[in-house]
Coordinates of C-alpha atoms and ligand atoms in Angstrom, one line a residue:
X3 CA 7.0 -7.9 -7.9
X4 CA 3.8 -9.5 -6.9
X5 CA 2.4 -11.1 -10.0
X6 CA -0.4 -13.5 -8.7
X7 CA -0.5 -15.3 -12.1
X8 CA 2.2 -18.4 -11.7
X9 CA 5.6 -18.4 -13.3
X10 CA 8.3 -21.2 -13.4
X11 CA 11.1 -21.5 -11.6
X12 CA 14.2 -20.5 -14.3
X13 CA 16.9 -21.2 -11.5
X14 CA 18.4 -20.4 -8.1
X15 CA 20.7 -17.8 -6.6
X16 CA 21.0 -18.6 -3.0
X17 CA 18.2 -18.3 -0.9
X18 CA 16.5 -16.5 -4.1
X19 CA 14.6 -18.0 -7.2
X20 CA 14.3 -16.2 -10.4
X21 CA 11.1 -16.8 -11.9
X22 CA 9.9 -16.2 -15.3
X23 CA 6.7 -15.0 -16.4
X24 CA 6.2 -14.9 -20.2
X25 CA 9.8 -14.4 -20.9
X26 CA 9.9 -11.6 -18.2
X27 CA 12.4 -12.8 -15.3
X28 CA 11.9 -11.8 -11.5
X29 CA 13.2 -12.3 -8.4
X30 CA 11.6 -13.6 -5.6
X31 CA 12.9 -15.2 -1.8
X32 CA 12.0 -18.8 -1.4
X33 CA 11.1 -20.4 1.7
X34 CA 9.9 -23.6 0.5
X35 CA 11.9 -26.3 0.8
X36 CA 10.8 -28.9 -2.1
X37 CA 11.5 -26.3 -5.0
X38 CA 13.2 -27.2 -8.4
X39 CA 13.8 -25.6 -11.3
X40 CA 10.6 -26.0 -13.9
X41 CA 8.3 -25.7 -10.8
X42 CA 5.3 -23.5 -11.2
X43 CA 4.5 -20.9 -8.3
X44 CA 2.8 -17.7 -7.1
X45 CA 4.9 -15.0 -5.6
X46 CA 3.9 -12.3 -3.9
X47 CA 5.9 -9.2 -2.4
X48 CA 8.6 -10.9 -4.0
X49 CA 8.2 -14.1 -1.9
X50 CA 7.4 -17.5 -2.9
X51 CA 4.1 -18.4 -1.7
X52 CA 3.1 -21.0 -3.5
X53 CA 3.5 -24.1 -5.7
X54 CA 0.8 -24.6 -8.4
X55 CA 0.6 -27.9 -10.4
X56 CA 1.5 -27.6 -13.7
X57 CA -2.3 -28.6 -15.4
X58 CA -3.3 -25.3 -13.3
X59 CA -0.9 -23.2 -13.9
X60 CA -0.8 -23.8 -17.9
X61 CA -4.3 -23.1 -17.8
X62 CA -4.2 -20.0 -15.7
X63 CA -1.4 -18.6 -17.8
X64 CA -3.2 -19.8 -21.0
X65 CA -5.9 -17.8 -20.3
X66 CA -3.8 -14.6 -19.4
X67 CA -1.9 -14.6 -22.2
X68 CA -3.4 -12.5 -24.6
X69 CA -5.0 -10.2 -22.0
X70 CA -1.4 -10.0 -20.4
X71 CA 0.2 -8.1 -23.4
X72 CA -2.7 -6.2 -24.2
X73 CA -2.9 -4.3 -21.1
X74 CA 0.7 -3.6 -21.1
X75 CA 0.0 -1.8 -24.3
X76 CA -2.9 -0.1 -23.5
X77 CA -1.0 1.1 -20.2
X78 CA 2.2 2.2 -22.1
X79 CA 0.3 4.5 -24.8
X80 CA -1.6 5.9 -22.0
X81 CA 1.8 6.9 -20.3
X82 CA 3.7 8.4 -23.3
X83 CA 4.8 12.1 -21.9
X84 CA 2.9 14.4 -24.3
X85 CA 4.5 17.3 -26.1
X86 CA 4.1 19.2 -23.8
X87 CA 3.9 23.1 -24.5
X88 CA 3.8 24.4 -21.0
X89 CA 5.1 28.0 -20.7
X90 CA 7.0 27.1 -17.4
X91 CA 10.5 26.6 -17.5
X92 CA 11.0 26.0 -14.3
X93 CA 8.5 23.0 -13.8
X94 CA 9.9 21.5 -17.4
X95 CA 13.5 22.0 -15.3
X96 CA 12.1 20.0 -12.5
X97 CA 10.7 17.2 -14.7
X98 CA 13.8 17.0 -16.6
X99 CA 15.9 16.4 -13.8
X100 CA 13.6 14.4 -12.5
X101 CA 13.5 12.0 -15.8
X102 CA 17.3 11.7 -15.8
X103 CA 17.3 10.6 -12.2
X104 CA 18.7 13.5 -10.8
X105 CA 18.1 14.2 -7.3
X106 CA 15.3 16.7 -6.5
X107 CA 16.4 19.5 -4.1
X108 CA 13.5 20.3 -0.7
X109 CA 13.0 23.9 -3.1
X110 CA 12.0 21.6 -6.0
X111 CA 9.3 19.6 -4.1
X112 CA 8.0 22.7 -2.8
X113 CA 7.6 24.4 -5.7
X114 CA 6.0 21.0 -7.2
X115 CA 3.7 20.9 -4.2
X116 CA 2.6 24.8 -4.7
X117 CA 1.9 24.3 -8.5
X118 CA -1.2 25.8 -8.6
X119 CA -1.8 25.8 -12.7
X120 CA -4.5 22.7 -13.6
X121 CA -2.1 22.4 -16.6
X122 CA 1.1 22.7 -14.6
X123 CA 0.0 20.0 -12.1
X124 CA -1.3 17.7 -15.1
X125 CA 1.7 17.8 -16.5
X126 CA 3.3 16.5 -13.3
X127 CA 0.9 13.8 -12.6
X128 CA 1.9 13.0 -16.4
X129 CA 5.5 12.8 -16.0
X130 CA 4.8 10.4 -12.5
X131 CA 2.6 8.0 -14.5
X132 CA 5.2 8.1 -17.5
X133 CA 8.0 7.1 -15.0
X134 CA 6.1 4.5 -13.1
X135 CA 5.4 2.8 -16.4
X136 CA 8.8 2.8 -17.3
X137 CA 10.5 1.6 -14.3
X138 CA 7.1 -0.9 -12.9
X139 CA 5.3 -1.4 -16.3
X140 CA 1.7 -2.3 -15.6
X141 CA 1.4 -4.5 -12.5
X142 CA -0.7 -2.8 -9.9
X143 CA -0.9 -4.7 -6.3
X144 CA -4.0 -5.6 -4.9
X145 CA -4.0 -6.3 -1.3
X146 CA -6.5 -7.0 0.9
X147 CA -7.4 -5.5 4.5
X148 CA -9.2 -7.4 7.5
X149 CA -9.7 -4.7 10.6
X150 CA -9.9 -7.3 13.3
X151 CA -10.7 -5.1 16.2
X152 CA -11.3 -1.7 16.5
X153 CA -10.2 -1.3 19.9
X154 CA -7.0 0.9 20.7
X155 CA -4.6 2.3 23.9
X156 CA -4.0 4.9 22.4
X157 CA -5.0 8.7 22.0
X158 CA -4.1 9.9 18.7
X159 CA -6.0 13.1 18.7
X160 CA -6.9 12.5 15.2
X161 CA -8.5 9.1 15.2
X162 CA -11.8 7.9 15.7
X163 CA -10.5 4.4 17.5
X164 CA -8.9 6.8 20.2
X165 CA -8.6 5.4 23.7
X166 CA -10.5 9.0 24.7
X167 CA -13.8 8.0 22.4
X168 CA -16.6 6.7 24.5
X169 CA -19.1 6.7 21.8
X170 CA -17.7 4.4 20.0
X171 CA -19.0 0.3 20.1
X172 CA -16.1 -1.9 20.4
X173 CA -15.5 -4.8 18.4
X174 CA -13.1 -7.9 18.5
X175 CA -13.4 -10.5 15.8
X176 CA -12.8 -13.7 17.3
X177 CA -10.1 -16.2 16.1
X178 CA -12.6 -17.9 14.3
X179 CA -13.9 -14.9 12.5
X180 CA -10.4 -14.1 11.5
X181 CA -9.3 -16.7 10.3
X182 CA -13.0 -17.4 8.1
X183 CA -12.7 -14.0 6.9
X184 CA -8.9 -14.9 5.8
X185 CA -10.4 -18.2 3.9
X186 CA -12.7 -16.4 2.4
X187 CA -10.5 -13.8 0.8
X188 CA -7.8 -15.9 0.0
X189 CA -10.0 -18.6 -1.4
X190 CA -13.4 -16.9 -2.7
X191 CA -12.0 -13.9 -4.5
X192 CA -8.3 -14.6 -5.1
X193 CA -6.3 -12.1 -2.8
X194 CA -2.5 -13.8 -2.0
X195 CA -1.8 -10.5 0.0
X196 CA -3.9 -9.9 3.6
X197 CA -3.0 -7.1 5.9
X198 CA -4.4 -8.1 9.7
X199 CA -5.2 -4.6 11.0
X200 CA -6.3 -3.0 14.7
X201 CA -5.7 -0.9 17.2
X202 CA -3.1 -0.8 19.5
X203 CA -2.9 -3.5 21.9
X204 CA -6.3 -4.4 20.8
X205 CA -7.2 -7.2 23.2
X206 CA -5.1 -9.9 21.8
X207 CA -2.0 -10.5 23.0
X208 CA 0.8 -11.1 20.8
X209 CA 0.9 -14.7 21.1
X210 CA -2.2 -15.2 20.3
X211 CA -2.0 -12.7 17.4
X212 CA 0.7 -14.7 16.4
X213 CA -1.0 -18.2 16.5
X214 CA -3.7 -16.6 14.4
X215 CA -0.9 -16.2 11.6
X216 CA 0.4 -19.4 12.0
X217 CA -3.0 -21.1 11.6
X218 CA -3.7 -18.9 8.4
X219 CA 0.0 -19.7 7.2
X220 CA -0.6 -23.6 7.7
X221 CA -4.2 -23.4 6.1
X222 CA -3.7 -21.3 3.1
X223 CA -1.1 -19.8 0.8
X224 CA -0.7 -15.9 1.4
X225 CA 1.6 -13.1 2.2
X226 CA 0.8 -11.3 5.7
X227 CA 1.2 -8.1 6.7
X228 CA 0.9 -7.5 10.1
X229 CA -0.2 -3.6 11.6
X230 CA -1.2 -3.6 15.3
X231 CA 0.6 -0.7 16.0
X232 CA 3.9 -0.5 17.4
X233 CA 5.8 -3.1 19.0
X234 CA 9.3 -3.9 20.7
X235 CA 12.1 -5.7 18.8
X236 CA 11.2 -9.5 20.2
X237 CA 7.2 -9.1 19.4
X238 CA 8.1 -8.5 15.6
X239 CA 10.1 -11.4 15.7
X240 CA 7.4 -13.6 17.2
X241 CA 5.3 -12.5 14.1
X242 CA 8.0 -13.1 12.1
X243 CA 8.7 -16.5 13.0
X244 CA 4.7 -16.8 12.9
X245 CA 4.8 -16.3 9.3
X246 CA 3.8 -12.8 8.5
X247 CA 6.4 -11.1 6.3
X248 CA 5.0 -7.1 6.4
X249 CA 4.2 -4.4 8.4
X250 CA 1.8 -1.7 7.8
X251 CA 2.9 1.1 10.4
X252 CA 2.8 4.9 9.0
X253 CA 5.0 7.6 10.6
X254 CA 2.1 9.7 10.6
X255 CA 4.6 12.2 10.6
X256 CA 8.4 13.2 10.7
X257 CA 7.9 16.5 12.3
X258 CA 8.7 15.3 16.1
X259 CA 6.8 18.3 17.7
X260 CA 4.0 18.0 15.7
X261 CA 3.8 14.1 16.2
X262 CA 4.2 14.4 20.4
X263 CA 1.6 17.5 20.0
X264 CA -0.7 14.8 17.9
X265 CA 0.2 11.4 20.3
X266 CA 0.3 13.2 24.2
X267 CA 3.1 10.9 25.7
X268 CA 4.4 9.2 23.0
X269 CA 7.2 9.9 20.7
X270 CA 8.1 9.8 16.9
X271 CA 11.8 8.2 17.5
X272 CA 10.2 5.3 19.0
X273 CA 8.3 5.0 16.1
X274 CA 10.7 4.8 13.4
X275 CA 12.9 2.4 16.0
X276 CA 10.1 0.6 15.4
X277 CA 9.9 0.3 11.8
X278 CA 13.5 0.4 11.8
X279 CA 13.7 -2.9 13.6
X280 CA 11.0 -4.2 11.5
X281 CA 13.0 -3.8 8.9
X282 CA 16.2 -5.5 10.0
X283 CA 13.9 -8.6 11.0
X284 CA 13.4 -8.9 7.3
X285 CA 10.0 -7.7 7.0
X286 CA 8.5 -5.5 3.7
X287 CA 8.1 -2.0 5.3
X288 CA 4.9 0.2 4.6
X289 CA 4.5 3.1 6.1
X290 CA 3.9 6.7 5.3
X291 CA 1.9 9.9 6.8
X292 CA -0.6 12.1 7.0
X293 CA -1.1 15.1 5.0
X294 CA -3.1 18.3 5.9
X295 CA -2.6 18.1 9.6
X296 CA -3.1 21.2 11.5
X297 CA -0.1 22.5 11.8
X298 CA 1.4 21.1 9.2
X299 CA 4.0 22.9 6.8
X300 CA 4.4 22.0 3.3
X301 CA 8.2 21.0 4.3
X302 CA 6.9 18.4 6.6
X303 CA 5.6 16.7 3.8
X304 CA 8.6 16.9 1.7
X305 CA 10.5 15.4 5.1
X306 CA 7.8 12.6 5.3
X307 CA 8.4 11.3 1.8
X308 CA 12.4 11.5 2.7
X309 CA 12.0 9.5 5.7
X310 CA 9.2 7.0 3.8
X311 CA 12.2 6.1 1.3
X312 CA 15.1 6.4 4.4
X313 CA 13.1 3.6 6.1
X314 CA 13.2 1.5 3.0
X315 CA 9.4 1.6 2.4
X316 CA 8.0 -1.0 0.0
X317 CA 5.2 0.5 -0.2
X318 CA 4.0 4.6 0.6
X319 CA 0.9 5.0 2.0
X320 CA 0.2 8.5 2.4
X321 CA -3.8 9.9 2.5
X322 CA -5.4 13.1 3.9
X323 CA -6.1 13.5 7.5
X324 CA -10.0 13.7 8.0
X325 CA -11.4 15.5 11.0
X326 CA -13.5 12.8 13.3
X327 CA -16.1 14.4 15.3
X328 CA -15.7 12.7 18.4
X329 CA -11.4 13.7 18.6
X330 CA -9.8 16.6 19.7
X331 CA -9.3 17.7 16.2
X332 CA -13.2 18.1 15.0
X333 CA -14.1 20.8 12.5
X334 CA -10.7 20.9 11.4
X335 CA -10.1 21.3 7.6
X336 CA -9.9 18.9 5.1
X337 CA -6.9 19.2 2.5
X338 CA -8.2 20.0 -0.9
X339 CA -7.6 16.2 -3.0
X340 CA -4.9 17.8 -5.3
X341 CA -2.4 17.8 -2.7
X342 CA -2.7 14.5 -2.6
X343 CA -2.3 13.7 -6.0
X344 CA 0.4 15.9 -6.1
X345 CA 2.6 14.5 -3.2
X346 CA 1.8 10.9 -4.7
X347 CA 3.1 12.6 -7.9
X348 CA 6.7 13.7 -6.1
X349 CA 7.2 10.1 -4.2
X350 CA 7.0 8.7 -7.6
X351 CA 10.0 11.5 -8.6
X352 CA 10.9 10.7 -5.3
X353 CA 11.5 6.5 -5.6
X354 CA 11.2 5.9 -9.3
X355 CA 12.3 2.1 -9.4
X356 CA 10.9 0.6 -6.7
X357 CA 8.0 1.8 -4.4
X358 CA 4.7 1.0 -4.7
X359 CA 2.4 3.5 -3.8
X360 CA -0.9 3.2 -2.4
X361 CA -4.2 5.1 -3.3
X362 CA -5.3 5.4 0.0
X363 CA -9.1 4.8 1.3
X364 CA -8.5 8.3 2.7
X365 CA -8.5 9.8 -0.7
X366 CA -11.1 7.6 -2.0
X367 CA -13.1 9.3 0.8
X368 CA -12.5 13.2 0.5
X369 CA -12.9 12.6 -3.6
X370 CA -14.8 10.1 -4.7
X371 CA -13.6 8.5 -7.9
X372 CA -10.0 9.7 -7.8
X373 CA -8.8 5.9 -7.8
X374 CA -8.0 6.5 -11.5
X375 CA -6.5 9.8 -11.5
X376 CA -4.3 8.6 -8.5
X377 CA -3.2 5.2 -10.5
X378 CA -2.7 8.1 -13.6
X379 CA -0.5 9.9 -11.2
X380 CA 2.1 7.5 -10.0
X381 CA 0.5 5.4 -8.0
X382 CA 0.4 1.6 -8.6
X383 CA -1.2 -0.3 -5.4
X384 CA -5.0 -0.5 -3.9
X385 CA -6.3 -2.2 -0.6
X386 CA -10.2 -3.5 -0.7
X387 CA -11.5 -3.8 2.6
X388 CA -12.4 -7.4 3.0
X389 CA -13.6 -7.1 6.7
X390 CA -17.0 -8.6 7.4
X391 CA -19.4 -5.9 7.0
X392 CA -20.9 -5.7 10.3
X393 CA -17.8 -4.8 11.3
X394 CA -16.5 -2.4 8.8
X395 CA -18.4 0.6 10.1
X396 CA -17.3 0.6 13.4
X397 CA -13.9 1.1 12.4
X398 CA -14.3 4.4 12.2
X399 CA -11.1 6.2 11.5
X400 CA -12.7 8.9 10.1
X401 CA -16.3 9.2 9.1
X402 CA -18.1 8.5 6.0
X403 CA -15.0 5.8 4.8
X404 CA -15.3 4.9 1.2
X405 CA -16.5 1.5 0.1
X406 CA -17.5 1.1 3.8
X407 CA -20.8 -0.6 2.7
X408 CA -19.6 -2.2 -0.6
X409 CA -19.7 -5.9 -0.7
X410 CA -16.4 -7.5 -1.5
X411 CA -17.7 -8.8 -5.1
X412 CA -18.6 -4.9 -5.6
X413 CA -15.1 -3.8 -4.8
X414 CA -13.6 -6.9 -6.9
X415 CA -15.3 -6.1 -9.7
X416 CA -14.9 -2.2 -9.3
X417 CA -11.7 -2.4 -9.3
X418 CA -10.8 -5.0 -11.9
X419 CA -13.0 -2.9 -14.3
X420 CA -10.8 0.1 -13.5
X421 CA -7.2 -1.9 -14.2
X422 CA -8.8 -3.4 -17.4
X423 CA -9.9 0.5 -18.5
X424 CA -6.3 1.5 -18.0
X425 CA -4.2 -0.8 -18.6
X426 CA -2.9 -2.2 -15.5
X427 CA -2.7 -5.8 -14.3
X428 CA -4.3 -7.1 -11.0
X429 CA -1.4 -9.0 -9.4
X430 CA -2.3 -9.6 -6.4
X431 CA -6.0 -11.3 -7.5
X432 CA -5.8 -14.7 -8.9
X433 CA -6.4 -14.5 -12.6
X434 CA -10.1 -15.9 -12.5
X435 CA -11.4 -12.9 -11.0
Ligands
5AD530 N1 -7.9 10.8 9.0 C1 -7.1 10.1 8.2 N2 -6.4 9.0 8.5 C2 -6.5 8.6 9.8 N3 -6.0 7.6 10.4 C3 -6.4 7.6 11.7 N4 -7.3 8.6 11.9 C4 -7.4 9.3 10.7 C5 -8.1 10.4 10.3 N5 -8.8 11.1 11.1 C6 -5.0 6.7 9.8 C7 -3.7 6.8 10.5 C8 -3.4 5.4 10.9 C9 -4.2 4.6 10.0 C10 -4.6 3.2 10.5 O1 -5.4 5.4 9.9 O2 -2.7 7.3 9.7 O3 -2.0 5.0 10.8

């Protein structure tokens, strides 16, 4: 779990600390070496980040309290299943199954994914929501993202950072930059979770990407996930040892024709070797895919989610693919939203007890205001871009990114508003936001 309010430290189990928050008891890994039990600390991604003196941690929790239980009821009654008089026994089946843990079969998923009845499809979002709050109660991660270069080798055919773009202006943020824009998210507005995000082989070696992360690791308490695109084995381990402890590295797809089709000289085992090896250095693993890809078949997707939970994802991040003008795949279609909502929907069925899954900036962008109904649909993580604006717009994925121009505050308070309304605690924000 990530709660960024403190909790004390109830005892030790090996290299792990259980720590208890209001009488709830979770597990975390501790790296810190001057821990006993009655400490107070922050975890984060179920690591121990940080110890908190006990005058600041009684009053943080103080003024949590109250709010603490109320949003957990305001999240549960909004999660109740409602009796539900839908004339379709097969989708009731489904659910069913679904609710007793039973395995879903491919046919299941793709009839979930066809649903094309607005009550039908409610009532899967409903049954997602109703599971996530029974397995994940109300905690909802908020992570923060830094793009620190938009520069890229690569030539994904649907990305705006591709190699092949000339049109594009380059940026690097300096070492400087990175690590003030770090400070200023960690310590201004409370975030205890920072992804580092660029292009492939962006223009910093890995070295120096990994001397970055130690400097941020020695200056400030925070959990790093690292995504610079893909790696060999002793790399990872070098930002490993630096201190980061995630990777942000989608799939982008299981389908291995359709990925080589989509990456000209590259291939989708290396990928997941990758992410595979990521994983048995000990990193949290998020990855996911694209949906609506041309080409694409609605088994793909199914397959994607499969191979999300088979790489032992943490977190799913899964969002629309958005035609760039300047890539090979302009004027391409964009998926309609509810597909979206729907696959986030059937990872939930998918991994009930323990992903998180992301509302992705992607979504934000081709529906505008869907943050909610995603969060109502299974989903239970967001990530606010907290790069320095005059950056932000040259990292252009896709055009027309959501909260591309919105201040940090904006987002803060955006979003904060948004878990209040329904129920859901901001974990990964420090509790005077
Ligand atoms: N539409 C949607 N997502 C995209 N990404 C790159 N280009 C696009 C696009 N056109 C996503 C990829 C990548 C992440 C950083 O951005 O999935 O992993």
């Amino acid at each position: 779990m990530c709660y960024a309010i403190p909790g004390v430290v109830h005892s030790f189990e090996g290299n792990h600390v259980i720590i208890d928050y209001y009488g709830q008891q979770k597990k975390a890994i501790n790296e810190l070496t001057d821990l006993a039990v009655g400490d107070y600390v922050y975890a984060q991604g179920g690591f121990v980040i940080q110890k908190v003196s006990p005058l600041e941690a009684t009053e943080t929790l103080n003024a949590w309290k109250d709010i603490f239980f109320e949003l957990q009821d305001t999240d549960e009654t909004l999660a109740k299943m409602p009796v539900h008089n839908s004339e379709n026994p097969r989708l009731l089946k489904i659910i069913d199954r679904a609710q007793n843990k039973i395995q879903l079969k491919d046919e299941d998923y793709l009839y979930l994914a066809e649903l094309s009845d607005e009550k039908d499809y409610n009532l899967l979002f409903k049954s997602a929501n109703f599971i996530r709050q029974k397995y994940q109660q109300n905690s909802c991660c908020v992570h923060g993202i830094i793009e620190i270069s938009n520069c890229c080798s690569r030539n994904c055919h649907y990305c705006g950072l591709t190699v092949d773009n000339d049109s594009l202006e380059r940026y690097c943020m300096t070492r400087d930059e990175i690590v003030a824009a770090a400070e200023e998210a960690i310590f201004k507005y409370g975030f205890r979770a920072l992804v580092l995000q660029s292009g492939e082989n962006c223009g910093y070696s890995i070295s120096e990407l990994a001397d970055i992360i130690k400097e941020i690791k020695q200056k400030f308490p925070v959990l790093i996930f690292v995504s610079f695109g893909e790696m060999i084995f002793d790399e990872l381990q070098l930002l490993y040892n630096a201190g980061a402890r995630g990777i942000l590295l989608r799939f982008e797809t299981s389908n291995p024709e359709l990925y080589e089709k989509l990456h000209p000289g590259y291939n989708l085992a290396t990928r997941i070797e990758v992410i595979e090896n990521a994983n048995k250095i000990g990193f949290l693993i998020l990855t996911g895919g694209l949906i609506g890809l041309p080409d694409q078949q609605p088994i793909d997707i199914i397959n994607d989610m499969r191979l999300a939970k088979k790489l032992n994802t943490e977190m799913y991040s899964f969002g629309p693919f958005i035609p760039h003008p300047d890539t090979p795949l302009a004027g391409k279609q964009i998926v309609n939203p509810i597909a979206i909502l729907k696959a986030i929907s059937m990872i939930r069925l998918l991994d009930q007890e323990n992903g998180k899954i992301l509302v992705t900036t992607g979504l934000e962008t081709i529906a505008p205001g869907v943050r909610k109904d995603a969060l109502l649909a299974g989903a239970n993580s967001v990530m606010l871009n907290v790069t320095p604006l005059k950056y932000r717009e040259l990292y252009s994925i896709y055009p027309n990114r959501a909260h591309v121009s919105e201040s940090i505050e904006y987002q803060i308070d955006e979003t904060i508003n948004l878990l209040k309304d329904i129920g859901r605690a901001p974990t990964d924000l420090s509790v005077n936001q």
